[in-house]
XYZ file of C-alpha atoms in Angstrom:
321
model
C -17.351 35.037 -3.058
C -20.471 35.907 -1.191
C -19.920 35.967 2.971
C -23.077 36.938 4.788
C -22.648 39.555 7.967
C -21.089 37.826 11.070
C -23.299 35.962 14.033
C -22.061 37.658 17.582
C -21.491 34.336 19.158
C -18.359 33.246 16.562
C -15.195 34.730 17.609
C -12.588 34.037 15.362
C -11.066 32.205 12.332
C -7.557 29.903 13.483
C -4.962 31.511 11.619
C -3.932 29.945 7.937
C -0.807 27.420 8.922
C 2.794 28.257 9.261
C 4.310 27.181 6.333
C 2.684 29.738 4.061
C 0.496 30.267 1.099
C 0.865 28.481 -2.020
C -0.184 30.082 -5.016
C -2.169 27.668 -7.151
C -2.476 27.902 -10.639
C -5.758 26.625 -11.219
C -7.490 28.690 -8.516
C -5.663 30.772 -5.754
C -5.722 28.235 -3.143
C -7.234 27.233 -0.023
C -6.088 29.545 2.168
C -7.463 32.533 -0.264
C -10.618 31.784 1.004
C -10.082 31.670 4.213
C -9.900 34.934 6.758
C -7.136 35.373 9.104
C -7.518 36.857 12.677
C -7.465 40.459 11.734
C -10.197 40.173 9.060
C -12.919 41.317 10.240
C -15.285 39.623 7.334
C -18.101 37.114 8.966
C -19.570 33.917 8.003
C -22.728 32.120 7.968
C -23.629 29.763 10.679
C -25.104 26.786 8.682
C -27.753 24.060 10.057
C -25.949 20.878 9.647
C -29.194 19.128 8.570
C -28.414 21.381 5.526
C -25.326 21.088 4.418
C -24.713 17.592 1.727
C -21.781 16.064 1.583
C -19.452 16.429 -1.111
C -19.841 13.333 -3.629
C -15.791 14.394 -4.723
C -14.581 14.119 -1.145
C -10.717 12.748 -1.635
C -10.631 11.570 1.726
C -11.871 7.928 1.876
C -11.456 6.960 5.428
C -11.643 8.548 8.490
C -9.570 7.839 11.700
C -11.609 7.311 14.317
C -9.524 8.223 17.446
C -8.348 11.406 15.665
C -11.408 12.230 14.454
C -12.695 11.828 18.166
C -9.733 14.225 19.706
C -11.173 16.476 17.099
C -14.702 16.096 18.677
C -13.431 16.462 22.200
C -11.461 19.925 21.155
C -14.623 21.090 19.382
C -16.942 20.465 22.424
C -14.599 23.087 24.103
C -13.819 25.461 21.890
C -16.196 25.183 19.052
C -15.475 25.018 15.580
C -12.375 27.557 14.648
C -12.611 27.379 11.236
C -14.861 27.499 9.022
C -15.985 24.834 6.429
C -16.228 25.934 3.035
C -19.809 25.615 1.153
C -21.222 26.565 -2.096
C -24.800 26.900 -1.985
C -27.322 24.959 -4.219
C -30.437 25.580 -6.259
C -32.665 24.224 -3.573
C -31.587 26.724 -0.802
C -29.022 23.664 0.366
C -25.623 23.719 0.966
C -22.712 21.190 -0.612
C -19.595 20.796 1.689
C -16.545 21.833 -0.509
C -13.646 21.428 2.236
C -13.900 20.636 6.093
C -15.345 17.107 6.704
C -13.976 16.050 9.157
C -15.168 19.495 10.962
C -18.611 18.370 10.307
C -18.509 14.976 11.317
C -16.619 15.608 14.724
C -19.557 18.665 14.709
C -22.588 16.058 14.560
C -20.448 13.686 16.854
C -20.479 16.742 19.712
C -24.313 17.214 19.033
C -23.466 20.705 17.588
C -26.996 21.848 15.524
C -24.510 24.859 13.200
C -21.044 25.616 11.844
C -19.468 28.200 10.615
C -18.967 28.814 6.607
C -17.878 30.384 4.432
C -20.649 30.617 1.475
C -17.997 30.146 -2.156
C -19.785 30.994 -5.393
C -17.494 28.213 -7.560
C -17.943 28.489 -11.286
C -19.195 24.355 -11.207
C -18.194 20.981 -9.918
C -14.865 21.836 -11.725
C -13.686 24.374 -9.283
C -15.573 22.810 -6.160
C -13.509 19.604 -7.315
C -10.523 21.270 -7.206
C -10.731 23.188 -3.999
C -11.385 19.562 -2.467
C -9.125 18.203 -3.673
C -6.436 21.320 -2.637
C -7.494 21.648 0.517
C -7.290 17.786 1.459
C -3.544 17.760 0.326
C -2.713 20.513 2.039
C -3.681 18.548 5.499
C -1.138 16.011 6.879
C -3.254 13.486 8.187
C -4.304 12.316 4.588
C -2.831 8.848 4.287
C -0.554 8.101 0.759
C -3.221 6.221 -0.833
C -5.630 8.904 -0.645
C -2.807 11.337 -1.514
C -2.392 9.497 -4.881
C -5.999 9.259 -5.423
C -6.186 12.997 -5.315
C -3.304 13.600 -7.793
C -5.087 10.924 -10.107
C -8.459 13.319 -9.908
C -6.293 16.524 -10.430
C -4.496 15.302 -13.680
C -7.448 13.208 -15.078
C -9.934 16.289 -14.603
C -7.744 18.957 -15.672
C -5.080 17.559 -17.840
C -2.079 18.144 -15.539
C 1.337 16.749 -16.326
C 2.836 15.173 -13.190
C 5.316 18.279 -13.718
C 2.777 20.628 -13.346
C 1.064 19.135 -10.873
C 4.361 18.933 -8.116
C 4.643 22.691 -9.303
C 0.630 23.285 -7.488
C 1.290 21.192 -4.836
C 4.619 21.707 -3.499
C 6.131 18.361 -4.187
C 8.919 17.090 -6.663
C 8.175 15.432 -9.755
C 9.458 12.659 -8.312
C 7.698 12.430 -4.739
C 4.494 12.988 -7.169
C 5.561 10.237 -9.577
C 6.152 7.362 -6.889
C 2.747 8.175 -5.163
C 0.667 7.697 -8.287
C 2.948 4.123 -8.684
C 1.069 3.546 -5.458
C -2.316 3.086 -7.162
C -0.668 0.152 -8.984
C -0.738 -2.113 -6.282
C -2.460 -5.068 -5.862
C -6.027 -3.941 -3.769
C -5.375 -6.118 -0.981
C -1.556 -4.007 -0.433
C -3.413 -0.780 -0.911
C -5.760 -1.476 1.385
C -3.484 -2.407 4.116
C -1.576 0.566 3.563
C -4.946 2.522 4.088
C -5.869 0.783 7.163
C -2.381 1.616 8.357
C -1.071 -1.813 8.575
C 2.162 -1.239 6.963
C 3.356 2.395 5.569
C 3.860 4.022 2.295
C 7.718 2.797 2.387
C 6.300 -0.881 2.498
C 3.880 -0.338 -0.412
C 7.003 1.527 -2.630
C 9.008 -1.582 -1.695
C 6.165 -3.989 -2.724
C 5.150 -1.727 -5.939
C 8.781 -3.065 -7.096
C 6.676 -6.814 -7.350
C 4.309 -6.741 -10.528
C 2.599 -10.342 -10.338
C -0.646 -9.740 -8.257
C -0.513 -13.258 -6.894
C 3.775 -12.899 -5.645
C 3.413 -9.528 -4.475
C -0.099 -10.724 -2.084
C 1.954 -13.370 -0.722
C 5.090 -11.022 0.211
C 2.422 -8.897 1.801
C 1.141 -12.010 3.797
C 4.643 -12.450 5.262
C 5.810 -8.353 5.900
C 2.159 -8.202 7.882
C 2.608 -11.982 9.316
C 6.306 -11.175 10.648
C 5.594 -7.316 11.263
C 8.730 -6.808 8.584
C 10.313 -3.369 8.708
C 10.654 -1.427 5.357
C 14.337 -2.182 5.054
C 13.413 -6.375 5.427
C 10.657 -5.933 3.392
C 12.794 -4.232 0.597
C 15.644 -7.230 0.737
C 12.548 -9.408 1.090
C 11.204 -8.055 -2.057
C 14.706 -8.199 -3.605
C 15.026 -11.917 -3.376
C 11.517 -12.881 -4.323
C 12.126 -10.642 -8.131
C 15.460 -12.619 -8.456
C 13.550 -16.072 -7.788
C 10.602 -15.090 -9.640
C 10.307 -17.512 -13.090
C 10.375 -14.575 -15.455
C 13.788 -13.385 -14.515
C 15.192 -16.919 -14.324
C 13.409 -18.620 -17.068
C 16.461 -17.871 -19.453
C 19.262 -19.266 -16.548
C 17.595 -22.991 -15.624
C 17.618 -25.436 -17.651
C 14.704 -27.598 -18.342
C 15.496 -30.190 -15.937
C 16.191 -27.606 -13.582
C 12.738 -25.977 -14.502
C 10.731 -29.267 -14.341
C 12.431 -30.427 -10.840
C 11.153 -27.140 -9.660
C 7.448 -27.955 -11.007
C 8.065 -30.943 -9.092
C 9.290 -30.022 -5.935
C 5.703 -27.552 -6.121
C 3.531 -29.993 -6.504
C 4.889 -32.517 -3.389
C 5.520 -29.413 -1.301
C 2.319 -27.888 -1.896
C 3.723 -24.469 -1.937
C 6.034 -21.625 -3.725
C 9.057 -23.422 -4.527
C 12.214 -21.538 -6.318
C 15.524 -22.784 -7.511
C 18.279 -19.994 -8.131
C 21.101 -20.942 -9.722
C 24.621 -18.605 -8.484
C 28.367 -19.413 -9.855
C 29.096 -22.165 -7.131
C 26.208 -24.193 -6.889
C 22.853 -22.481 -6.426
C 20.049 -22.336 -3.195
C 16.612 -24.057 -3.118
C 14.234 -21.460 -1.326
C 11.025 -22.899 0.096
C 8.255 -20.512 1.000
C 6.157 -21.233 4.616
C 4.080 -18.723 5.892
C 3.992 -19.928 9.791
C 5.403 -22.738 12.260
C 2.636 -25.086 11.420
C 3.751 -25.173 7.492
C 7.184 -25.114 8.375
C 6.738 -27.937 10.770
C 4.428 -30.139 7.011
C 7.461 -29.030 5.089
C 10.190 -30.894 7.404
C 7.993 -33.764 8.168
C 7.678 -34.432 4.023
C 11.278 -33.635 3.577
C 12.482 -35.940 5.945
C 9.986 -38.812 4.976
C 11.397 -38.485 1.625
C 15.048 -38.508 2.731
C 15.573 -42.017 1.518
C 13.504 -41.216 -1.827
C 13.227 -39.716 -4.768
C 13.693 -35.894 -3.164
C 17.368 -36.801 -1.048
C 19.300 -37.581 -4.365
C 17.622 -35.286 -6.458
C 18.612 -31.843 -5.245
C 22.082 -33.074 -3.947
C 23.725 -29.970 -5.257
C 21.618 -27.341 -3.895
C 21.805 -25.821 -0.715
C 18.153 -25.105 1.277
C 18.038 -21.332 2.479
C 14.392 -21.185 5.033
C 15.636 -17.511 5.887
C 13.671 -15.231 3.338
C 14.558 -12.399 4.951
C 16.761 -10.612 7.421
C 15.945 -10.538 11.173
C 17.436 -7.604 12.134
């Protein structure tokens, strides 16, 4: 690593954070490169016209109202640590770790900030101290976390073992955030927007059809479902679905469903249980509810009142406490 002689008006480097130093096997870390408070190596003050951002940058959003706190502490105190950089053949500089440094930098009106200058060994090892340095913040949110385990097993052939081992997690913890990537892209992006939370997109991950699992995210964001509703809510929907009952209707039972569909003009589920079974109609807000009654009752004297005599109607999809 190459560190150029210190400019008098930097004072120091925030120390590395509390909970320690992890040793890395595919590098040494982060927090290797980075001096503490008694090291008395500089860094280089680089023009922010001349620094390029880093194409493998985990982190794909950015939250505004922290990343304005940042830009309010900055404008006081300056930057306290440094960005890390590896220079490039054109006298540039790429951004390896510390975006959101920069960006709350240019948002201040700052011209300069302090780096560290890191002679990697290629994008392999400028990848990888991204990608490291990201997880080691807490403000990434879980999709991003899982996108970053997806980059450090596909690029360097990590087992999900080995990979909990480098970043401090347990197989498992590791495990069910790469099951987060296999959610449907609307769920994933709500989770990144922060409209529900990584415990709502496990739950939901439990629902493989695209189409059911979009329309249980439609209610848990409609009805502002906590994780524990959304879990029961999830529960009943895989029990109703048509490939776990398929084998327990019977064909009348399957076609008066189809039926009941196409008057109703929406999701439609008969579940047979040991006494009897329940009819469960999907609505999605008042003014459905409100269509569904008014054809119900119109059809009370019809085809639709004898029909279903046997089955009991259940409109409460989920719990309310």
């Amino acid at each position: 690593m190459r560190i150029a002689s210190s400019p008098a008006r930097w004072s120091h480097v925030a120390s590395s954070p509390s909970r320690g130093t992890r040793a890395f096997g595919l590098g040494r870390g982060l927090d290797a490169l980075i001096p503490g408070r008694d090291d008395d190596r500089g860094v280089l003050e680089i023009a922010l016209h001349r620094l390029a951002a880093n194409p493998d940058q985990p982190r794909a959003t950015f939250d505004e109202t922290l990343l304005g706190e940042l830009a309010a502490s900055i404008a006081v105190h300056g930057v306290l640590q440094p960005v890390i950089v590896r220079e490039l053949a054109d006298g540039g500089y790429q951004l390896i770790a510390g975006e959101r440094r920069v960006r709350a930098a240019r948002l201040v009106g700052l011209e300069t900030v302090p780096a560290i200058v890191h002679e990697t060994d290629g994008d392999a090892t400028s990848l990888e101290l991204a990608l490291i340095e990201n997880l080691q913040r807490e403000d990434l949110n879980a999709i991003e976390t899982a996108l970053a385990y997806r980059e450090l097993i596909d690029r360097f052939g990590m087992t999900h073992e080995a990979l909990a081992r480098q970043v401090g997690k347990s197989r498992v913890a590791v495990s069910n955030a790469l099951r987060l990537l296999e959610l449907a892209p609307e769920t994933r992006a709500a989770i990144m927007e922060g409209r529900i939370s990584e415990g709502h997109g496990r739950a939901l991950a439990a629902i493989t059809i695209p189409e059911l699992q979009r329309a249980v995210l439609a209610v848990v964001l409609e009805r502002q479902l906590s994780v524990r509703q959304t879990e029961e809510l999830v529960r009943r929907k895989r029990d109703e679905s048509p490939a776990r009952r398929a084998g327990a209707l019977s064909h009348d039972l399957q076609d008066l469903e189809a039926q009941l569909r196409g008057v109703l003009a929406t999701r439609v589920g008969i579940v047979r249980t040991r006494r009897g079974g329940r009819l469960v109609i999907d609505f999605y807000s008042d003014e459905e509810l409100d269509r569904l009654y008014s054809i119900i009752t119109r059809g009370a004297n019809g085809e639709l009142a004898g029909t279903a005599s046997s089955i009991t109607t259940d409109h409460e999809d989920f719990p309310t406490t």
